[in-house]
Short mmCIF file of C-alpha atoms in Angstrom, two decimals:
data_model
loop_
_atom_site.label_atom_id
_atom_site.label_comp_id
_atom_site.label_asym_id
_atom_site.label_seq_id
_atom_site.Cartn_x
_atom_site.Cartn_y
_atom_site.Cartn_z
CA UNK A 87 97.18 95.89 92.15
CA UNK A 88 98.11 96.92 88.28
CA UNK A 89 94.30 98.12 88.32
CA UNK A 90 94.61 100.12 91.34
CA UNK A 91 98.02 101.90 90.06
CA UNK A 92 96.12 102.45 86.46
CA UNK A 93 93.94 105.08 88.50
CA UNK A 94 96.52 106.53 90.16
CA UNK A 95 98.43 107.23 87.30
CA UNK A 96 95.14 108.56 85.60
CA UNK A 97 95.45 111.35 88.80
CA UNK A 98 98.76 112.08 87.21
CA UNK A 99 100.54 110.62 89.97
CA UNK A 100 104.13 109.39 89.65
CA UNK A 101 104.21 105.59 89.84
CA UNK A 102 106.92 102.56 90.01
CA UNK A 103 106.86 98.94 91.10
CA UNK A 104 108.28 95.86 90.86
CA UNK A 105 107.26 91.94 90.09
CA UNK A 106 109.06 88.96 89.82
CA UNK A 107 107.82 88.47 86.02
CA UNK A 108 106.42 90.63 83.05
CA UNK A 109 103.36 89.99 81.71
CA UNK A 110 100.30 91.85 80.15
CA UNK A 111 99.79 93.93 83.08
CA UNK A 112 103.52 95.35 83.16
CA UNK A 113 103.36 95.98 79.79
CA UNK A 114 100.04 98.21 80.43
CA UNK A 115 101.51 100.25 83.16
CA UNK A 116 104.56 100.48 80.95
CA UNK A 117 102.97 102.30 78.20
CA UNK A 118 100.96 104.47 80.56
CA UNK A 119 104.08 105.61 81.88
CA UNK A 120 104.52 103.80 84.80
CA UNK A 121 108.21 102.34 85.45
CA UNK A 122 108.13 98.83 86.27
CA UNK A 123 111.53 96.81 87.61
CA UNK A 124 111.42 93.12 86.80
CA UNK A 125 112.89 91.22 89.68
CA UNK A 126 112.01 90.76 93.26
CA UNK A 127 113.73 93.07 95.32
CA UNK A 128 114.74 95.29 91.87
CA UNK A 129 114.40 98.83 92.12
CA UNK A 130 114.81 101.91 95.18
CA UNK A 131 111.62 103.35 96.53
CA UNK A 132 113.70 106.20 97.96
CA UNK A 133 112.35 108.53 95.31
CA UNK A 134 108.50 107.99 96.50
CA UNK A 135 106.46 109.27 99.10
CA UNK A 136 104.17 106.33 99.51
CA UNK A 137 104.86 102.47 99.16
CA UNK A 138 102.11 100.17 98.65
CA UNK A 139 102.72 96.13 99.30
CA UNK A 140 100.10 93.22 98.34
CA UNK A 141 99.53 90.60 100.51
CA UNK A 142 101.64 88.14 98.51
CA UNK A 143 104.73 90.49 99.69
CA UNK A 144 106.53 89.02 102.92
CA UNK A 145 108.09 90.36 105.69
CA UNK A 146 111.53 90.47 104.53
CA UNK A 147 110.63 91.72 101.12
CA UNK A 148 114.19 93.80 100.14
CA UNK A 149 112.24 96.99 99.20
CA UNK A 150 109.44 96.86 102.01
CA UNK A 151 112.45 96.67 104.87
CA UNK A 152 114.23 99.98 102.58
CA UNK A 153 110.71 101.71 102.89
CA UNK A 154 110.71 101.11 106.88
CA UNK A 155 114.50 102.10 107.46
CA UNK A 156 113.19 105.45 105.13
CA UNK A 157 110.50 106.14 107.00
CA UNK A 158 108.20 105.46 103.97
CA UNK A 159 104.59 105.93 104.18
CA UNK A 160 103.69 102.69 103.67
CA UNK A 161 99.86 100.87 103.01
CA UNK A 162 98.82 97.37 102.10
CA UNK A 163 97.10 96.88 98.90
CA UNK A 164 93.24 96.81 100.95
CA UNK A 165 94.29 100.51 102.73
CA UNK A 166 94.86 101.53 99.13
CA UNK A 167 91.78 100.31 97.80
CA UNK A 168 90.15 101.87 100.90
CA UNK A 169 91.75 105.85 99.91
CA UNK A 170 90.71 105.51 96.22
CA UNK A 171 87.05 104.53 97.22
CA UNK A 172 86.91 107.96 98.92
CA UNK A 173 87.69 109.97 95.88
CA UNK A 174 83.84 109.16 95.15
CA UNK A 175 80.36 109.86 95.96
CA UNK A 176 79.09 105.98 96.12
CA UNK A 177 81.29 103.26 96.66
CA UNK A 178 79.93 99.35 95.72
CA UNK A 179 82.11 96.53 97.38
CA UNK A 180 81.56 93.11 95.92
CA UNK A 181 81.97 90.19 98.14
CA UNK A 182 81.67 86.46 97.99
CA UNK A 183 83.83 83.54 98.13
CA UNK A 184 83.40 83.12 94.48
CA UNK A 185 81.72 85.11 91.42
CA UNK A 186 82.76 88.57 92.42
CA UNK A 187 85.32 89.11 89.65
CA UNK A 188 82.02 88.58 87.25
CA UNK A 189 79.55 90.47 89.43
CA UNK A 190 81.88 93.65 89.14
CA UNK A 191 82.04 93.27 85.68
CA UNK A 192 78.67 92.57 84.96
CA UNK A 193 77.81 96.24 86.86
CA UNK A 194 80.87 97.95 85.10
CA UNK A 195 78.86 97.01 81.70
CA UNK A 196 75.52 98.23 83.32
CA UNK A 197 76.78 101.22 84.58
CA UNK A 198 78.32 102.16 81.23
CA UNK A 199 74.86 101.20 79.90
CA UNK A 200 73.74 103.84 81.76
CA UNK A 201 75.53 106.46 80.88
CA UNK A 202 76.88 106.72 84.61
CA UNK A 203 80.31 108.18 85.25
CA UNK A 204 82.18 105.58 87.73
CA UNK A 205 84.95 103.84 88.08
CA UNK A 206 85.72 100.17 88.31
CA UNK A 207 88.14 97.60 89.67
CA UNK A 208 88.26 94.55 88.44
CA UNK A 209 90.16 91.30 89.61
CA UNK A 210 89.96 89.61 85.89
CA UNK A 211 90.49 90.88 82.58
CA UNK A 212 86.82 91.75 81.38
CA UNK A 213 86.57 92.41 77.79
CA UNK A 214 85.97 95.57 77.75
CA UNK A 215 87.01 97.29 80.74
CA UNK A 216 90.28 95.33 81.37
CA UNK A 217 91.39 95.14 85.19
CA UNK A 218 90.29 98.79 85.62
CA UNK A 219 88.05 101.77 83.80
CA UNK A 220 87.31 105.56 84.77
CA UNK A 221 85.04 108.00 83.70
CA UNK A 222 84.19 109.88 86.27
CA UNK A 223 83.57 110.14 90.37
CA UNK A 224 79.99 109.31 90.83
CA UNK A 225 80.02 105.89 91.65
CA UNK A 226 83.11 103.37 92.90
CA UNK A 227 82.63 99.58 91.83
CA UNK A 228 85.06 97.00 93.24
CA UNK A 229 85.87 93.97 94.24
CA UNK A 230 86.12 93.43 97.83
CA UNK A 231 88.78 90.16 98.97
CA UNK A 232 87.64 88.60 102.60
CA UNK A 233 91.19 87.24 102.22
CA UNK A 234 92.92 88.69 105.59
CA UNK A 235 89.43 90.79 106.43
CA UNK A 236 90.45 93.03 103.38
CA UNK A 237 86.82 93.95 102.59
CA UNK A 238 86.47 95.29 106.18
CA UNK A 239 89.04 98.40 105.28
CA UNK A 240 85.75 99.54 102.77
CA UNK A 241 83.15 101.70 103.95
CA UNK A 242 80.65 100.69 101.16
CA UNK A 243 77.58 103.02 100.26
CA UNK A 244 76.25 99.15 98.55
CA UNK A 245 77.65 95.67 100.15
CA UNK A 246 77.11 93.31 98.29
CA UNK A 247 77.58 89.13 99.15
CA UNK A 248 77.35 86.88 96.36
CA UNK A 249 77.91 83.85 98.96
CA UNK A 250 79.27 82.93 102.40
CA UNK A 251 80.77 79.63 101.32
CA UNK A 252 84.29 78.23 103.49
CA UNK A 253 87.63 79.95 102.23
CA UNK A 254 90.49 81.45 104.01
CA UNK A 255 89.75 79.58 106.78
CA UNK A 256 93.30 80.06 107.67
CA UNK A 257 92.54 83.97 108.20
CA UNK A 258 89.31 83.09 110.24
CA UNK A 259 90.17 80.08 112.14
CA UNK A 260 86.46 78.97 112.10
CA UNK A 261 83.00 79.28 109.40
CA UNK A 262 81.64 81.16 112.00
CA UNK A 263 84.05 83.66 112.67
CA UNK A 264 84.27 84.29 108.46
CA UNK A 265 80.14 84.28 108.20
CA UNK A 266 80.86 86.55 111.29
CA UNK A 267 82.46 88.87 109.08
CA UNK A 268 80.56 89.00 106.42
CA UNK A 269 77.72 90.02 108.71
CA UNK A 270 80.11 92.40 109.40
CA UNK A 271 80.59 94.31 106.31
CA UNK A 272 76.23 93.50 105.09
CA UNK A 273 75.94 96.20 108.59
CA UNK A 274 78.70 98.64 107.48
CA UNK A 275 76.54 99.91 104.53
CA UNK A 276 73.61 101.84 103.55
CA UNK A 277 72.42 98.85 101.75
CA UNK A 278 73.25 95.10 101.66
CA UNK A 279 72.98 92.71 98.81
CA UNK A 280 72.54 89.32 100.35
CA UNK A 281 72.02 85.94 99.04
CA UNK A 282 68.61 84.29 100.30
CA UNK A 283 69.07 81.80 103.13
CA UNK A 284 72.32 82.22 103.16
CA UNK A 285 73.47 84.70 106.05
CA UNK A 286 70.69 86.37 109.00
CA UNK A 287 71.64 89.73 108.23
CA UNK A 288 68.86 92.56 106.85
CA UNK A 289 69.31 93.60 103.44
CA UNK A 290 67.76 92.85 99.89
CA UNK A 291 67.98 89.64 99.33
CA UNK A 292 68.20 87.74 95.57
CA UNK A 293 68.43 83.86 94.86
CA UNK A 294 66.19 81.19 92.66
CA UNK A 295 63.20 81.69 95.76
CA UNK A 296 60.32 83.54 95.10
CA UNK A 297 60.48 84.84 98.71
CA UNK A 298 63.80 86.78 97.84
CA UNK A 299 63.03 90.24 97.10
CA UNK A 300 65.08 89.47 94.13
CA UNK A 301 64.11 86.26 91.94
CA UNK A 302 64.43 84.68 89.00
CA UNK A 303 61.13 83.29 86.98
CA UNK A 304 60.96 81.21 83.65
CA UNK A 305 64.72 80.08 83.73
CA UNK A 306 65.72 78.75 80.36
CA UNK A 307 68.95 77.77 78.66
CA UNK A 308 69.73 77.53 75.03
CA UNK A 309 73.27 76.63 73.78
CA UNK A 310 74.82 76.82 77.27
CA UNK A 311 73.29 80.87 77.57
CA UNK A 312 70.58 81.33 80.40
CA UNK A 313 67.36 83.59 79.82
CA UNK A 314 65.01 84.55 82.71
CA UNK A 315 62.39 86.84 83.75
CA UNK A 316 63.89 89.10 86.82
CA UNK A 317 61.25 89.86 89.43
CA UNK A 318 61.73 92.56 91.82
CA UNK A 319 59.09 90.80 94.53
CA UNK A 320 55.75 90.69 93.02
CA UNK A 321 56.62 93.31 90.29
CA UNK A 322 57.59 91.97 86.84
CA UNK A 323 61.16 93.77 85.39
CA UNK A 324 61.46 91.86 82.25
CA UNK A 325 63.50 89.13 80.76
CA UNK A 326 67.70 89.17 81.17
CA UNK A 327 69.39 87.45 78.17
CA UNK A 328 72.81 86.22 78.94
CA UNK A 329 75.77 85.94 77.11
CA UNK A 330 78.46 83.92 79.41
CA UNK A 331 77.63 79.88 80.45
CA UNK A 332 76.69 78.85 83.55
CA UNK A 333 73.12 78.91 85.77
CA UNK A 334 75.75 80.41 88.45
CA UNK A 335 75.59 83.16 86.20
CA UNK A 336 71.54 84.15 86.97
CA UNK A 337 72.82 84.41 90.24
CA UNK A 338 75.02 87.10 89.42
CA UNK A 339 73.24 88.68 87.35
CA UNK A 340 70.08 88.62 89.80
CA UNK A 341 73.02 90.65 92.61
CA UNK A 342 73.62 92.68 90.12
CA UNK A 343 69.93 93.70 89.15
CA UNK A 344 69.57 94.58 92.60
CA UNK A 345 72.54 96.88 92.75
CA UNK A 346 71.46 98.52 90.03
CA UNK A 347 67.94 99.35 91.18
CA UNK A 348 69.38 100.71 94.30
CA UNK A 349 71.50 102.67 92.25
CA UNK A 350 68.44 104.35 90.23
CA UNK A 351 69.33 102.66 87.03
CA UNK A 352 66.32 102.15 84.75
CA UNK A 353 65.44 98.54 83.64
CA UNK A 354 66.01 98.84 80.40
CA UNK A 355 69.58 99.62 80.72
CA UNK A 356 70.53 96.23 83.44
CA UNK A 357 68.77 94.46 80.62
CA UNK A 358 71.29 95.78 77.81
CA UNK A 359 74.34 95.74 80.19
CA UNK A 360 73.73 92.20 80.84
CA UNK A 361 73.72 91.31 77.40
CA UNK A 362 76.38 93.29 76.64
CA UNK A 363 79.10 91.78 79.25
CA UNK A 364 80.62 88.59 77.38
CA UNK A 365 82.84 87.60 79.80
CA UNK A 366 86.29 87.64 81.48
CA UNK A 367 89.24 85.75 80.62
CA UNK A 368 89.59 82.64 82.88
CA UNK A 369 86.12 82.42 83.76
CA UNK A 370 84.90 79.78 81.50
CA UNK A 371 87.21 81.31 78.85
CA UNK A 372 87.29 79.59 75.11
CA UNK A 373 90.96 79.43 74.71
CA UNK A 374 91.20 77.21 71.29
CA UNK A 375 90.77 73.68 69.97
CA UNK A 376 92.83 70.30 70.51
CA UNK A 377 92.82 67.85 67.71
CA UNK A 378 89.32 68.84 67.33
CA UNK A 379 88.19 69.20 70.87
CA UNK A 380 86.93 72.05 72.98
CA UNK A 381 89.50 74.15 75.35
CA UNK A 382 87.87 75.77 78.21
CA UNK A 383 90.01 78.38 80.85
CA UNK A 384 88.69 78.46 84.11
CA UNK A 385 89.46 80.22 87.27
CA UNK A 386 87.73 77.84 89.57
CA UNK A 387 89.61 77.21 92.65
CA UNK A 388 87.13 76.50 95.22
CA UNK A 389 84.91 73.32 95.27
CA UNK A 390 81.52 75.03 94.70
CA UNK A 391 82.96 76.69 91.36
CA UNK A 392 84.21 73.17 90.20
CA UNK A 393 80.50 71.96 90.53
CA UNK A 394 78.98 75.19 88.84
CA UNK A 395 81.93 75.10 85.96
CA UNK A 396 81.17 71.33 85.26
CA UNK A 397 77.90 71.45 85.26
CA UNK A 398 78.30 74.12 82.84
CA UNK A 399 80.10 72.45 80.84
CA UNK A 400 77.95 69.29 80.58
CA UNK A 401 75.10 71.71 79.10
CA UNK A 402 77.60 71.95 75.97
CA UNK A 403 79.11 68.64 75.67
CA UNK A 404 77.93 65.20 75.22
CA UNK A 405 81.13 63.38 74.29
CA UNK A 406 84.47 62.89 76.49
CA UNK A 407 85.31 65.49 79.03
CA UNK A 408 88.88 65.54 80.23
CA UNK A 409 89.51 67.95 83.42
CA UNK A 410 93.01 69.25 84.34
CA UNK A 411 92.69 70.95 87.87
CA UNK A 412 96.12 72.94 89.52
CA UNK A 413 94.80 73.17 92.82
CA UNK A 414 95.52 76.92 94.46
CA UNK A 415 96.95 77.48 97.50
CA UNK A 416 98.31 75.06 100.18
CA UNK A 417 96.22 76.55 102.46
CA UNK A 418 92.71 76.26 100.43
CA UNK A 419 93.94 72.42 99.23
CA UNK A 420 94.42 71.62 102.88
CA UNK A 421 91.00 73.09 104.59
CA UNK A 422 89.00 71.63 101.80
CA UNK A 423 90.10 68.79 101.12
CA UNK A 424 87.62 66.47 101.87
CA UNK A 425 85.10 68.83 99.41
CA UNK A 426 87.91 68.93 96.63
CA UNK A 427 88.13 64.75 96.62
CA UNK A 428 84.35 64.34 96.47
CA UNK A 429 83.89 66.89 93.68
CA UNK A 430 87.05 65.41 92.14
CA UNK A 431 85.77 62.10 92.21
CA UNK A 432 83.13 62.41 90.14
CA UNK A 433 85.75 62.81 86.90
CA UNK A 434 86.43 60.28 84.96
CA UNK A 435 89.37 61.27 82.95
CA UNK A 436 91.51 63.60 85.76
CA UNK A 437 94.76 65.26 85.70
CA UNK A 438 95.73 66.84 88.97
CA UNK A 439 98.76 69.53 88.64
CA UNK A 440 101.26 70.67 91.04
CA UNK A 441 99.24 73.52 93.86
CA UNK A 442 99.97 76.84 92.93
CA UNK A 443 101.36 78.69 95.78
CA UNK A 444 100.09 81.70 95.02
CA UNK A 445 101.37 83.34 98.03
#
């Protein structure tokens, strides 16, 4: 949300808003002259045309009934995201249970390779480009939530599906009705990005197979960081050094390759943008040592991320490995819980915090 309200005040737009707690994002909009109440319910929208509410926000929410009795425009944070993408000429959605937060990242550091003049919305802190960046109107890159069918609200020029794994299975009631969707939003575009194998839908596919239009040759990893040649079909592109952990990461990188060649960009600049991007915070984040040992940050809340983060981390450490998890949301805990004890099990040393609501 603080991204989203970053580019409206860059339109030199009047903007409030409210949260229960200040943080680093508060403090942004602060300085950029936004005025931020701390304290749910904090705060009088009367003096703005349009209110904007995240799904996190419930029904009874003290300044969402004001903006009804008002007669407040009022949009959810997804219609928002949906009115800013039309302010340019070519809007990227990235979708995926997991790994879109460091897909869109990965492109904003491409595109800036590139010289192009976009803008970007994050769902991490990246490096570089924070939550959100803008330098022009030529190309759009978000994120694009399934949470709620969210992503639906886009009308992307480039779709692009990192994965169709199980999540908000509350939302869906079924995997087939959420695959369903995703099908969905692959036929709303131009172009689709799709993972091989994973989802019948046409587009340009990317994964570890040779048959994926898409593919990665000569994987190898030194210190944790992946290397591999990048093959667009039978045609050679070069070799993509990495600089964040994790084979999960070729697979992002390989989405993003083909994003970028769909967008025109030359080779040679996706090479340097992919070395360039270092990371977000909270995706396999160094935070510090303990009495000598390692701290790693990550965001992995979803069973398949817990296999791809401890694998990960295995490629850098031989001794003891000691694994605090905070499981988030009931919801996700509940629907997966069967996947969550068998990746779970395998830890020897285990320390299971309270769930984080979340919402």
């Amino acid at each position: 949300m603080s991204g989203l309200a970053k580019y409206i005040l860059s339109c030199g737009k009047k903007v409030a808003g409210s949260d229960n707690f200040a943080g680093v994002y508060t403090d942004e909009l602060t300085k950029l002259g936004a005025k931020i109440e701390i304290a749910e319910g904090k705060g009088s929208v009367k003096y703005y045309d349009v209110v904007i509410y995240t799904d996190a926000v419930k029904e009874n929410d003290i300044q969402l009934i004001e903006a009804r009795e008002l007669n407040k425009t009022i949009l959810s944070r997804g219609q928002l995201l949906y009115e800013i993408s039309r302010d340019f000429k070519k809007v990227i959605a990235v979708s995926g249970c997991h790994g879109k937060t460091t897909c869109t990242a990965m492109l904003a550091h491409i595109f800036a390779c590139a010289g192009a003049k976009f803008g970007v919305h994050i769902g991490g802190r990246d490096k570089s480009f924070l939550n959100g960046f803008y330098s022009g109107n030529d190309f759009f890159i978000t994120e694009a939530c399934e949470y709620k069918k969210n992503f639906l609200l886009l009308k992307p020029d480039i779709a692009v599906i990192l994965n169709s794994a199980p999540d908000h299975l509350e939302c869906y009631g079924s995997v087939e009705n959420l695959r369903s969707a995703y099908a969905h939003f692959a036929d709303s575009a131009e172009i689709a990005i799709v993972p091989y194998g994973d989802l019948k839908v046409e587009g340009l596919t990317f994964g570890y197979e040779k048959n994926a239009r898409f593919f990665a040759k000569r994987i190898t990893c030194t210190n944790g960081f992946y290397s591999f040649t990048a093959m667009d079909g039978d045609s050679k592109l070069g070799t993509i050094n990495l600089s964040v952990y994790g084979k999960h990461n070729v697979l992002n990188a390989l989405a993003s390759v083909a994003v970028a060649r769909s967008a025109g960009i030359p080779f040679a600049r996706i090479k340097e943008g992919l070395a360039d991007f270092t990371g977000v915070e909270r995706r396999f984040e160094n935070i510090g040592k303990y009495k000598g040992a390692r701290c790693i940050a990550d965001y992995a809340h979803h069973p398949d991320e817990i296999n791809a983060t401890l694998s990960a981390v295995k490629k850098l450490n031989d001794g003891k490995l000691y694994v605090v998890f905070q499981p988030h949301t009931y919801s996700r805990t509940r629907n997966l819980f069967n996947e969550f004890v068998k990746v779970l099990s395998g830890i020897n040393n285990l320390l299971i915090y309270r769930t984080f609501a979340a919402r």
